[in-house]
Amino acid sequence: MPGLHLILLILEFSNSLCFVFDDALPQYATYGESMVLVGGNLADNNTEIYDTIVQMAGGRGVAKIGLIHASSADPLDSANFYHDIFVNKYGAAEANFIPIDTNHTSANRDPNVIRLIRRQTGFFFGGGDQYRVTQSLLLADGSASPALVAIMEMKKKGAVISGSSAGTTCQTNRVMIRGGVSWDALKYGAYETESSTHPDNLVYQGIGGIGLFHNYVIDTHFSQRGREGRIIRLLWDTRKHSLGSNYAFGVDENTALVVTHDGTSQGTGKVIGAAGVTLFDISSSIQTSARYFSIRDVYLSYLTYGDQINLQTRAITFSPTKTRMAGHEMYSKALTSHDIFYGGGLNSGKKPEFVRVATSVYDSIHERVTYGTTHESNPTFKVTMSAVGHDSEGWVERKHSFHSDIISYKNLYVSISEQ
């Protein structure tokens, strides 16, 4: 009876849909798969970011946050600190220490730990060393441990994945950056192993991170530590790697990229917090002849508060609080720098050097091209920035001065050469 067989298949399919729907956490209907990726130095009083994590985990009095501090040298102490913040300050119902770290890797397959993971409605990965996270949650062959599989399953059900600093960097399913300084990265390139004689080398992990955030390399403490050069070199050197990517996000300190409906065509990243998030695109880049390193046709977009990006198409929507800068520039000329990768720290009251120079191109009446050079020499690297063509535009929410203006841009052309 083919008709009856068809009816049974339809009923079976319908029941499976109901199972998925019933199995999802309540917040899934609003946010889908979600993440809150913080760039480090998260202030205790950053109410918006903490409230966002708690809300996306089910809300005050409901959220159960699994605290994963495998990256820390003292995981329990770090977990106690964040337990106090999430429960006593921001109203989570629970904040539970997930006891997996490099000294307790057997816990990544402990049934009791896995049951604890499945009770959570969200997770927070603390800062430290992202390599420790992968050592704790990946098996020796690079595959996901049972605990990580459980976390992945909870993400699919709507449990928010949040993290700060190393807790953000480790999330990628692409090559994972481990350390390095921009000038050294540009001069010497990327390595998979650390060097005791060259501690500032650009080092990455070829097997990737823990795989919860797809298609983008991630870096943190970004503009405040002048990490633009190192991420460009990492993308370029690993572009043909099986886990390489043409795209990366650099998340600034005390700032978050809030991801909703991850893995769908509606997947969106929205910027909240104190500074910005830089998108790097080397899909059209070309390496040119040089003794050490030279590259052109790199495109950058810098998103600040309220801006959004479609994670699949990379289409950018600027915040409605901002206006287009073209025709409303405030200064005669663009700025330059002789220490282009100097960060300056979040609390300096000034924009980091790269951000300062890049955003000035859009606020200049007479110039659309500028440059910055490295403080270091032998060689001195020159970073040229152009806002001419390529659908490049700047948007701003004016405040009291250039350094307090909230400026965003898209499709800034960048080249790096040796002087």
Coordinates of C-alpha atoms in Angstrom, one line a residue:
M1 CA 0.0 0.0 0.0
P2 CA 2.2 2.9 -1.3
G3 CA -0.3 5.5 0.0
L4 CA -0.1 4.3 3.6
H5 CA 3.7 4.1 3.3
L6 CA 3.8 7.8 2.2
I7 CA 1.5 8.8 5.1
L8 CA 3.8 7.0 7.6
L9 CA 6.8 8.7 6.2
I10 CA 5.1 12.1 6.5
L11 CA 4.1 11.3 10.1
E12 CA 7.7 10.2 10.9
F13 CA 9.1 13.4 9.4
S14 CA 6.6 15.6 11.3
N15 CA 7.5 13.9 14.6
S16 CA 11.2 14.5 14.0
L17 CA 10.5 18.2 13.4
C18 CA 8.5 18.3 16.7
F19 CA 11.3 16.6 18.5
V20 CA 13.8 19.3 17.3
F21 CA 11.4 22.1 18.2
D22 CA 10.6 20.6 21.6
D23 CA 14.3 19.9 22.3
A24 CA 15.4 23.5 21.7
L25 CA 15.8 26.0 24.5
P26 CA 13.2 28.8 24.6
Q27 CA 15.7 31.5 23.4
Y28 CA 16.3 29.6 20.2
A29 CA 13.1 31.0 18.7
T30 CA 14.5 34.5 19.1
Y31 CA 18.3 34.1 18.5
G32 CA 18.8 30.8 16.8
E33 CA 22.4 29.6 17.4
S34 CA 24.1 32.5 19.1
M35 CA 27.5 33.8 20.3
V36 CA 28.9 36.8 22.1
L37 CA 32.5 37.2 21.1
V38 CA 34.3 39.7 23.4
G39 CA 37.8 41.1 22.5
G40 CA 39.2 40.9 26.0
N41 CA 39.6 43.4 28.9
L42 CA 35.9 43.1 29.5
A43 CA 35.0 45.6 32.2
D44 CA 32.9 44.4 35.2
N45 CA 30.6 47.3 34.7
N46 CA 30.0 46.7 30.9
T47 CA 26.3 46.2 31.6
E48 CA 25.3 45.8 28.0
I49 CA 27.6 43.0 27.2
Y50 CA 27.0 41.0 30.4
D51 CA 23.2 41.6 30.1
T52 CA 23.3 40.5 26.5
I53 CA 25.0 37.2 27.5
V54 CA 22.5 36.6 30.3
Q55 CA 19.5 37.5 28.1
M56 CA 20.6 35.2 25.3
A57 CA 21.0 32.4 27.9
G58 CA 17.3 32.8 28.9
G59 CA 17.2 35.9 30.9
R60 CA 17.6 37.0 34.6
G61 CA 16.5 34.3 37.0
V62 CA 16.6 31.7 34.3
A63 CA 20.1 31.7 32.7
K64 CA 22.5 28.9 33.7
I65 CA 26.0 29.8 32.6
G66 CA 28.6 27.1 32.2
L67 CA 32.0 28.6 33.1
I68 CA 34.8 27.2 31.1
H69 CA 38.2 28.5 32.2
A70 CA 40.6 26.0 30.7
S71 CA 42.6 28.9 29.3
S72 CA 43.5 30.2 32.8
A73 CA 46.5 29.3 34.9
D74 CA 44.1 29.1 37.8
P75 CA 40.7 27.9 36.4
L76 CA 38.8 27.6 39.6
D77 CA 39.8 31.1 40.8
S78 CA 38.7 32.6 37.4
A79 CA 35.4 30.7 37.6
N80 CA 34.7 32.0 41.1
F81 CA 35.3 35.5 39.9
Y82 CA 32.8 35.2 37.0
H83 CA 30.3 33.3 39.1
D84 CA 30.1 36.4 41.3
I85 CA 29.7 38.6 38.3
F86 CA 27.0 36.6 36.5
V87 CA 24.9 35.6 39.5
N88 CA 25.3 38.4 42.0
K89 CA 25.7 41.3 39.6
Y90 CA 23.8 40.4 36.5
G91 CA 21.1 38.0 37.8
A92 CA 21.9 34.6 36.2
A93 CA 20.1 31.8 38.0
E94 CA 23.3 29.8 38.1
A95 CA 26.9 29.9 37.0
N96 CA 28.5 26.5 37.1
F97 CA 32.2 25.7 36.9
I98 CA 32.9 23.1 34.1
P99 CA 36.0 21.4 35.6
I100 CA 37.9 20.7 32.4
D101 CA 41.5 22.0 31.9
T102 CA 44.9 20.8 30.9
N103 CA 45.4 19.2 34.3
H104 CA 42.0 17.4 34.1
T105 CA 41.6 16.4 30.5
S106 CA 39.9 13.1 31.5
A107 CA 37.0 15.3 32.6
N108 CA 36.2 15.9 28.9
R109 CA 34.7 12.5 28.7
D110 CA 33.3 12.2 32.3
P111 CA 29.6 11.4 32.1
N112 CA 28.9 13.6 35.1
V113 CA 30.6 16.6 33.5
I114 CA 28.7 16.0 30.3
R115 CA 25.5 15.9 32.2
L116 CA 26.4 19.2 33.8
I117 CA 27.1 20.7 30.3
R118 CA 23.7 19.6 29.1
R119 CA 22.0 21.4 32.0
Q120 CA 23.4 24.8 30.9
T121 CA 21.6 27.4 28.8
G122 CA 24.8 29.3 27.9
F123 CA 28.5 29.1 28.3
F124 CA 31.3 31.6 29.0
F125 CA 34.9 30.9 28.1
G126 CA 37.3 33.0 30.1
G127 CA 40.6 34.5 29.0
G128 CA 44.2 33.3 29.3
D129 CA 45.9 31.1 26.7
Q130 CA 43.7 29.8 23.9
Y131 CA 46.1 26.8 23.3
R132 CA 45.1 25.5 26.8
V133 CA 41.4 25.4 25.6
T134 CA 42.1 23.3 22.6
Q135 CA 44.4 21.0 24.7
S136 CA 41.6 20.5 27.1
L137 CA 38.6 20.1 24.7
L138 CA 40.2 18.4 21.7
L139 CA 41.3 14.8 21.6
A140 CA 44.9 13.9 20.6
D141 CA 43.8 13.4 16.9
G142 CA 42.3 17.0 16.9
S143 CA 38.7 15.7 17.0
A144 CA 36.1 17.0 19.4
S145 CA 36.0 15.4 22.9
P146 CA 32.6 14.1 24.2
A147 CA 32.4 17.3 26.3
L148 CA 33.0 19.5 23.3
V149 CA 30.4 17.5 21.3
A150 CA 27.9 18.2 24.1
I151 CA 28.7 21.9 24.0
M152 CA 28.2 21.9 20.2
E153 CA 24.9 20.2 20.6
M154 CA 23.8 22.7 23.3
K155 CA 24.7 25.5 20.9
K156 CA 22.5 24.0 18.2
K157 CA 19.6 24.0 20.8
G158 CA 20.1 27.7 21.5
A159 CA 22.7 27.8 24.4
V160 CA 24.7 31.0 23.8
I161 CA 28.4 30.6 23.5
S162 CA 30.3 33.6 24.9
G163 CA 33.9 34.3 25.6
S164 CA 36.5 37.0 26.2
S165 CA 40.1 37.2 24.9
A166 CA 41.4 33.7 24.6
G167 CA 37.8 32.5 25.1
T168 CA 36.9 34.2 21.9
T169 CA 40.0 33.4 19.9
C170 CA 39.6 29.7 20.5
Q171 CA 36.1 29.5 19.0
T172 CA 37.2 29.4 15.3
N173 CA 37.0 26.4 13.1
R174 CA 39.9 27.8 11.0
V175 CA 43.5 28.2 11.9
M176 CA 43.8 29.6 15.4
I177 CA 46.3 32.4 16.2
R178 CA 48.4 31.8 19.3
G179 CA 50.7 34.8 19.5
G180 CA 52.9 37.2 17.8
V181 CA 53.6 40.9 17.1
S182 CA 52.7 42.7 13.9
W183 CA 56.2 43.7 12.8
D184 CA 57.8 40.3 13.5
A185 CA 54.9 38.7 11.7
L186 CA 55.4 40.8 8.6
K187 CA 59.2 40.2 8.6
Y188 CA 59.4 36.5 9.5
G189 CA 56.0 35.0 8.6
A190 CA 53.8 32.5 10.4
Y191 CA 54.9 29.4 12.2
E192 CA 53.1 26.4 13.8
T193 CA 55.7 26.1 16.6
E194 CA 57.0 28.6 19.2
S195 CA 60.6 29.7 19.3
S196 CA 62.4 30.3 22.5
T197 CA 64.8 32.7 20.7
H198 CA 62.0 34.6 18.9
P199 CA 59.2 35.0 21.4
D200 CA 57.4 37.6 19.2
N201 CA 57.0 35.3 16.2
L202 CA 53.6 34.9 14.7
V203 CA 52.5 31.4 15.9
Y204 CA 49.3 29.6 14.9
Q205 CA 47.6 26.2 15.4
G206 CA 47.1 24.4 12.2
I207 CA 44.4 22.1 13.5
G208 CA 42.2 25.1 14.3
G209 CA 40.3 26.1 17.4
I210 CA 37.3 24.3 19.0
G211 CA 35.1 24.9 15.9
L212 CA 32.1 26.7 17.2
F213 CA 32.5 29.8 15.0
H214 CA 32.8 29.1 11.3
N215 CA 34.7 30.4 8.3
Y216 CA 36.6 33.3 10.0
V217 CA 39.9 33.5 11.9
I218 CA 39.4 35.5 15.1
D219 CA 41.9 37.7 17.0
T220 CA 41.3 39.8 20.1
H221 CA 42.8 42.8 22.1
F222 CA 42.9 43.9 18.6
S223 CA 43.4 47.6 17.8
Q224 CA 44.6 48.3 21.3
R225 CA 47.6 46.0 20.6
G226 CA 48.1 46.9 17.0
R227 CA 47.4 43.4 15.6
E228 CA 46.4 44.4 12.1
G229 CA 49.8 43.4 10.6
R230 CA 49.9 40.0 12.2
I231 CA 46.4 39.0 11.1
I232 CA 47.0 40.0 7.5
R233 CA 50.2 37.9 7.4
L234 CA 48.5 34.9 9.1
L235 CA 45.6 35.0 6.5
W236 CA 48.1 35.2 3.7
D237 CA 50.5 32.5 4.9
T238 CA 47.7 30.0 5.7
R239 CA 45.4 30.8 2.8
K240 CA 46.1 27.4 1.1
H241 CA 46.0 25.5 4.3
S242 CA 43.1 23.1 4.7
L243 CA 41.8 25.3 7.5
G244 CA 42.9 28.6 6.0
S245 CA 40.5 31.5 5.3
N246 CA 40.3 34.7 3.3
Y247 CA 38.5 36.4 6.1
A248 CA 39.2 37.4 9.7
F249 CA 37.6 39.4 12.5
G250 CA 39.7 41.4 15.0
V251 CA 37.7 42.3 18.1
D252 CA 38.7 45.3 20.2
E253 CA 38.9 45.3 23.9
N254 CA 35.7 45.7 26.0
T255 CA 33.8 45.2 22.7
A256 CA 31.7 42.3 21.5
L257 CA 30.5 40.8 18.2
V258 CA 27.0 39.5 19.0
V259 CA 26.1 36.6 16.6
T260 CA 22.5 35.5 16.1
H261 CA 21.0 32.9 13.8
D262 CA 24.5 31.5 13.2
G263 CA 24.9 29.1 10.3
T264 CA 21.9 30.4 8.4
S265 CA 21.4 33.0 5.6
Q266 CA 20.2 35.4 8.3
G267 CA 23.4 34.9 10.4
T268 CA 24.3 38.3 11.7
G269 CA 27.1 39.9 13.8
K270 CA 26.3 43.1 15.6
V271 CA 28.9 45.2 17.4
I272 CA 28.3 46.5 21.0
G273 CA 30.7 47.8 23.5
A274 CA 33.4 50.4 23.7
A275 CA 35.3 50.2 20.4
G276 CA 35.1 48.2 17.2
V277 CA 35.5 45.0 15.2
T278 CA 37.7 44.9 12.0
L279 CA 36.8 42.6 9.1
F280 CA 39.8 41.6 6.9
D281 CA 39.4 40.3 3.4
I282 CA 42.3 38.9 1.4
S283 CA 40.2 37.2 -1.3
S284 CA 41.6 39.5 -4.0
S285 CA 45.0 40.1 -2.5
I286 CA 48.3 39.8 -4.4
Q287 CA 51.8 39.3 -2.9
T288 CA 54.3 41.5 -4.6
S289 CA 58.1 41.1 -4.8
A290 CA 60.0 42.0 -1.7
R291 CA 62.8 40.7 0.5
Y292 CA 60.5 40.0 3.4
F293 CA 56.8 40.7 2.7
S294 CA 54.7 43.0 0.5
I295 CA 51.0 42.7 -0.3
R296 CA 48.3 44.7 -2.0
D297 CA 44.5 44.6 -2.5
V298 CA 43.7 43.8 1.2
Y299 CA 40.3 45.2 2.1
L300 CA 39.3 46.2 5.6
S301 CA 36.0 47.2 7.2
Y302 CA 35.7 48.7 10.7
L303 CA 32.4 48.3 12.5
T304 CA 31.5 50.2 15.6
Y305 CA 28.6 50.4 18.0
G306 CA 25.3 49.3 16.4
D307 CA 26.7 48.2 13.0
Q308 CA 25.8 44.8 11.6
I309 CA 27.3 42.3 9.2
N310 CA 25.7 39.4 7.4
L311 CA 28.1 36.6 8.2
Q312 CA 27.5 34.8 4.9
T313 CA 27.4 37.6 2.4
R314 CA 29.5 40.1 4.5
A315 CA 27.0 42.8 3.6
I316 CA 27.3 45.6 6.2
T317 CA 24.5 47.8 7.6
F318 CA 25.7 50.8 9.5
S319 CA 23.9 51.9 12.7
P320 CA 20.9 54.3 12.1
T321 CA 22.6 56.6 14.7
K322 CA 25.4 57.2 12.1
T323 CA 25.5 59.4 9.0
R324 CA 27.5 59.1 5.8
M325 CA 30.7 61.2 6.1
A326 CA 31.1 62.0 2.4
G327 CA 30.4 65.8 2.0
H328 CA 30.5 66.3 5.7
E329 CA 34.2 65.9 6.4
M330 CA 35.6 67.9 9.3
Y331 CA 39.4 68.1 8.6
S332 CA 41.5 69.3 5.7
K333 CA 44.0 66.4 5.5
A334 CA 44.3 62.8 6.5
L335 CA 46.6 61.8 9.3
T336 CA 49.8 59.8 9.1
S337 CA 51.8 57.7 11.6
H338 CA 55.3 56.6 12.2
D339 CA 54.3 53.9 14.6
I340 CA 51.2 52.4 12.8
F341 CA 50.9 49.3 15.0
Y342 CA 51.0 51.2 18.3
G343 CA 47.8 50.4 20.2
G344 CA 48.0 52.7 23.2
G345 CA 45.4 50.8 25.3
L346 CA 41.7 51.2 25.7
N347 CA 41.8 53.9 28.3
S348 CA 44.3 56.2 26.6
G349 CA 41.5 58.6 25.5
K350 CA 42.7 58.4 21.9
K351 CA 42.1 56.1 19.0
P352 CA 44.8 53.4 18.4
E353 CA 47.2 54.4 15.7
F354 CA 45.9 52.2 12.9
V355 CA 42.3 53.2 13.7
R356 CA 43.2 56.9 14.0
V357 CA 44.9 57.0 10.6
A358 CA 42.4 54.8 8.8
T359 CA 39.3 56.7 10.0
S360 CA 40.9 60.1 9.2
V361 CA 40.9 59.2 5.5
Y362 CA 37.1 59.4 5.6
D363 CA 37.1 62.7 7.6
S364 CA 39.5 64.5 5.2
I365 CA 38.2 67.1 2.8
H366 CA 41.2 67.0 0.4
E367 CA 42.9 63.6 0.8
R368 CA 41.6 60.0 0.3
V369 CA 45.0 58.3 0.6
T370 CA 47.3 58.2 3.5
Y371 CA 50.0 56.0 5.1
G372 CA 51.7 54.8 8.3
T373 CA 55.1 53.3 8.9
T374 CA 56.3 50.9 11.5
H375 CA 58.4 52.2 14.4
E376 CA 60.7 49.3 13.9
S377 CA 63.2 49.2 11.1
N378 CA 65.3 46.7 9.1
P379 CA 62.9 46.7 7.4
T380 CA 60.5 49.6 7.9
F381 CA 57.1 48.5 6.6
K382 CA 54.8 51.1 5.1
V383 CA 51.0 50.6 5.3
T384 CA 49.1 52.6 2.6
M385 CA 45.4 53.2 3.0
S386 CA 43.0 54.4 0.3
A387 CA 39.3 55.2 0.4
V388 CA 39.1 55.8 -3.3
G389 CA 36.6 53.6 -5.1
H390 CA 35.8 49.9 -4.3
D391 CA 32.5 50.9 -2.7
S392 CA 34.5 52.5 0.1
E393 CA 32.6 54.8 2.5
G394 CA 32.8 56.1 6.1
W395 CA 29.9 56.7 8.6
V396 CA 30.0 58.6 11.8
E397 CA 28.1 59.4 15.0
R398 CA 29.6 62.8 15.9
K399 CA 30.5 63.4 19.6
H400 CA 32.9 66.0 21.0
S401 CA 36.1 65.5 19.1
F402 CA 37.8 63.3 16.5
H403 CA 38.9 60.8 19.2
S404 CA 35.4 60.5 20.7
D405 CA 33.5 60.4 17.3
I406 CA 32.2 56.9 16.6
I407 CA 33.5 56.2 13.1
S408 CA 33.0 53.2 10.9
Y409 CA 34.0 52.4 7.4
K410 CA 33.9 49.7 4.8
N411 CA 36.2 48.5 2.0
L412 CA 39.3 50.5 2.9
Y413 CA 42.0 49.5 0.5
V414 CA 45.3 48.5 2.2
S415 CA 48.7 47.6 0.9
I416 CA 51.9 46.8 2.9
S417 CA 55.4 47.3 1.4
E418 CA 59.0 47.6 2.6
Q419 CA 60.7 51.0 2.6

